[in-house]
């Protein structure tokens, strides 16, 4: 560049030295701040981080010029594309080199692939795509476009992120899935941090054939696990080391492999826990997987709940068939993630085929007098019982819908959900001492477990159909309901499939929901005679078959009027022994209390936990009028009739019990009191 000073000096020299008229040409001066040239850099924006569980995509400008991304597009596949300028973003859409832009964009959690496009001229055109990544599986809709554009490797994908706090990040090096990795420290809007999650062992219970005593384990983790020293535990004292059990498959379980273990389990209800060791079966740190069936409350349920691998109070409902198993769907930690299936698949992926629901159950049986049988529909659909059968044993069966063989006491053979049907056999009789009763869906074979639907036996084990019910998983081998006295029935609690789910009740409720009151025989000590006018003497009688210590039993006349039988300061023992043998009498009198002469009531209690609690009262009588404070308790307990009372008697008489029932009609005046002896009227 020529400077003015230089030019002026040159002119001066020329003018002074020139001897002719030669013209001097001077260049135009150059001005400052020239116009800059057009940019020569290249645009390059890549997908740099994806948190698809959160719904965020990070773009990075790895080029050397600004790129306005307003009209760029994100595309998951046909019909699932969005213009970046229309989305919620963090950062500058006019993205400078080395800067990041975070975009909110909903993406599939399990598997998907996302492409960044410079326009929407054609999402199937490789000329338009700029960056791509796919996860969970190959074959997402834009994979082939990215492969053609040479920005992805065909068939590759990044494994699914398990933790919603993690993301997948790009190393900026190449075009394959190996250039991406999961990180536990997402850094959306900043330089990527590569902190790979620790690969953990993950062995779960996957299928349980509780009737077939087989358990399937599955490795759904990412590393090999030797389960030889893992333990299976049903509860205290019922645990076994897997390495000591019979197995099918390799105990060194690779990811995605199955192992079948032989382990004896309860048929009707139970719960099993898988433990990584035997350091403590009550410690939630050690348990790895859990399932329970038939009923809640198995011994290790609370451990599994504390470990956050089960939901409290839940259990898998089961039909109970030796051909079935319960299988896990791999999704969560509740009973709803398990279901019974008719297709057992030990050693392979689970197949879920629901069994037929046993919705009709035997609910109550009175086998001593009227041979009443109550059936109940606990399902969700109406069932026609016309062709169902009842079987007491070989040669003793009758069809429910056969009018000549079955008396319909109440209800409808076409039984709706929640309804009851009460029937009685016309010509057959149930055994009073030891019997069993099975309900069958047909008469194709009473020895075939596929046909039986419900079962109960009483008095003793060994009914002819017990083995059929056990095989079907609806009864416990050797289980039976103890015999009950006349006036009582045996009733089902609706919980499971064992004899423990049945008990005797003094309150028959045929055609209605069961009410459980102890039969007379169980209430072995009763108030038997009361002389309330002169001596306030009370006679107790043991009509059971075992001795009962009455030291901590209580008598209650009403609020604030109670005394302990074994308290010498409160109770005068007139005759007999506080340790009362069967068939013996104890006559007592309160020391400081007096029974009312006109209208009163007296309750016998097994304890003083609460005189208002029907569970504690054992016997009751009231005289003169209804409405004693403990009448309602006795009525609730099923040992008195509401509003009932024994008429007042004359001086010198007592009121005495006839030993028959639980109402005021079972009491009468005894003009010759027999305190300490059999009542003159009935106990001869």
XYZ file of N, CA and C in Angstrom, residues 507 617 619-623 625-628 630-647 657 661-667:
111
model
N -73.972 -70.280 65.059
C -74.945 -69.419 64.377
C -75.044 -69.835 62.912
N -66.951 -62.843 76.024
C -68.057 -63.377 76.824
C -68.283 -64.854 76.508
N -70.928 -66.880 78.548
C -72.283 -67.292 78.910
C -73.016 -66.076 79.459
N -74.361 -66.090 79.380
C -75.137 -64.918 79.783
C -76.562 -65.326 80.134
N -77.138 -64.606 81.096
C -78.564 -64.735 81.411
C -79.036 -63.395 81.973
N -80.298 -63.040 81.642
C -80.878 -61.856 82.285
C -82.323 -62.163 82.684
N -82.780 -61.488 83.749
C -84.083 -61.775 84.331
C -84.833 -60.477 84.623
N -86.364 -58.232 83.137
C -86.586 -57.289 82.037
C -85.396 -57.367 81.084
N -85.627 -56.921 79.848
C -84.538 -56.843 78.873
C -83.735 -55.562 79.112
N -82.601 -55.447 78.402
C -81.864 -54.195 78.400
C -80.689 -54.124 79.345
N -80.284 -55.247 79.965
C -79.060 -55.203 80.766
C -77.893 -54.729 79.894
N -75.029 -55.773 79.362
C -74.253 -56.771 78.624
C -75.117 -57.613 77.677
N -76.416 -57.290 77.597
C -77.283 -58.041 76.674
C -76.780 -57.933 75.235
N -76.452 -56.719 74.795
C -76.033 -56.530 73.397
C -74.747 -57.292 73.097
N -73.858 -57.409 74.097
C -72.611 -58.149 73.901
C -72.915 -59.625 73.687
N -73.819 -60.158 74.506
C -74.190 -61.568 74.392
C -74.912 -61.854 73.077
N -75.758 -60.914 72.666
C -76.461 -61.084 71.390
C -75.457 -61.113 70.241
N -74.501 -60.190 70.275
C -73.480 -60.163 69.226
C -72.665 -61.456 69.213
N -72.457 -62.031 70.395
C -71.697 -63.280 70.488
C -72.526 -64.500 70.123
N -73.827 -64.303 69.885
C -74.683 -65.422 69.483
C -75.094 -66.324 70.629
N -75.050 -65.787 71.873
C -75.405 -66.642 73.019
C -76.617 -66.092 73.782
N -77.347 -65.175 73.176
C -78.594 -64.679 73.784
C -79.460 -64.072 72.698
N -80.769 -64.001 72.970
C -81.712 -63.420 72.024
C -82.028 -61.987 72.406
N -82.008 -61.100 71.435
C -82.271 -59.687 71.693
C -83.645 -59.514 72.320
N -83.705 -58.807 73.450
C -84.967 -58.536 74.127
C -85.462 -59.669 74.998
N -84.725 -60.771 75.029
C -85.175 -61.917 75.822
C -84.783 -61.806 77.284
N -85.639 -62.273 78.177
C -85.312 -62.315 79.605
C -86.147 -63.409 80.275
N -85.677 -63.871 81.437
C -86.378 -64.890 82.219
C -87.304 -64.172 83.200
N -88.589 -64.531 83.255
C -89.501 -63.863 84.200
C -89.004 -64.000 85.646
N -80.977 -73.377 83.788
C -80.730 -73.548 82.336
C -81.032 -74.982 81.932
N -80.053 -74.436 74.325
C -79.757 -73.398 73.338
C -79.217 -72.132 73.954
N -79.484 -70.994 73.287
C -78.876 -69.730 73.703
C -79.915 -68.607 73.773
N -81.088 -68.913 74.290
C -82.127 -67.892 74.399
C -82.765 -67.941 75.779
N -83.588 -66.957 76.066
C -84.309 -66.917 77.346
C -85.274 -68.086 77.481
N -85.671 -68.678 76.353
C -86.578 -69.834 76.405
C -85.903 -71.084 76.958
N -84.560 -71.042 77.025
C -83.824 -72.191 77.563
C -83.626 -72.079 79.072
N -84.253 -71.083 79.700
C -84.203 -70.897 81.145
C -85.626 -70.934 81.715
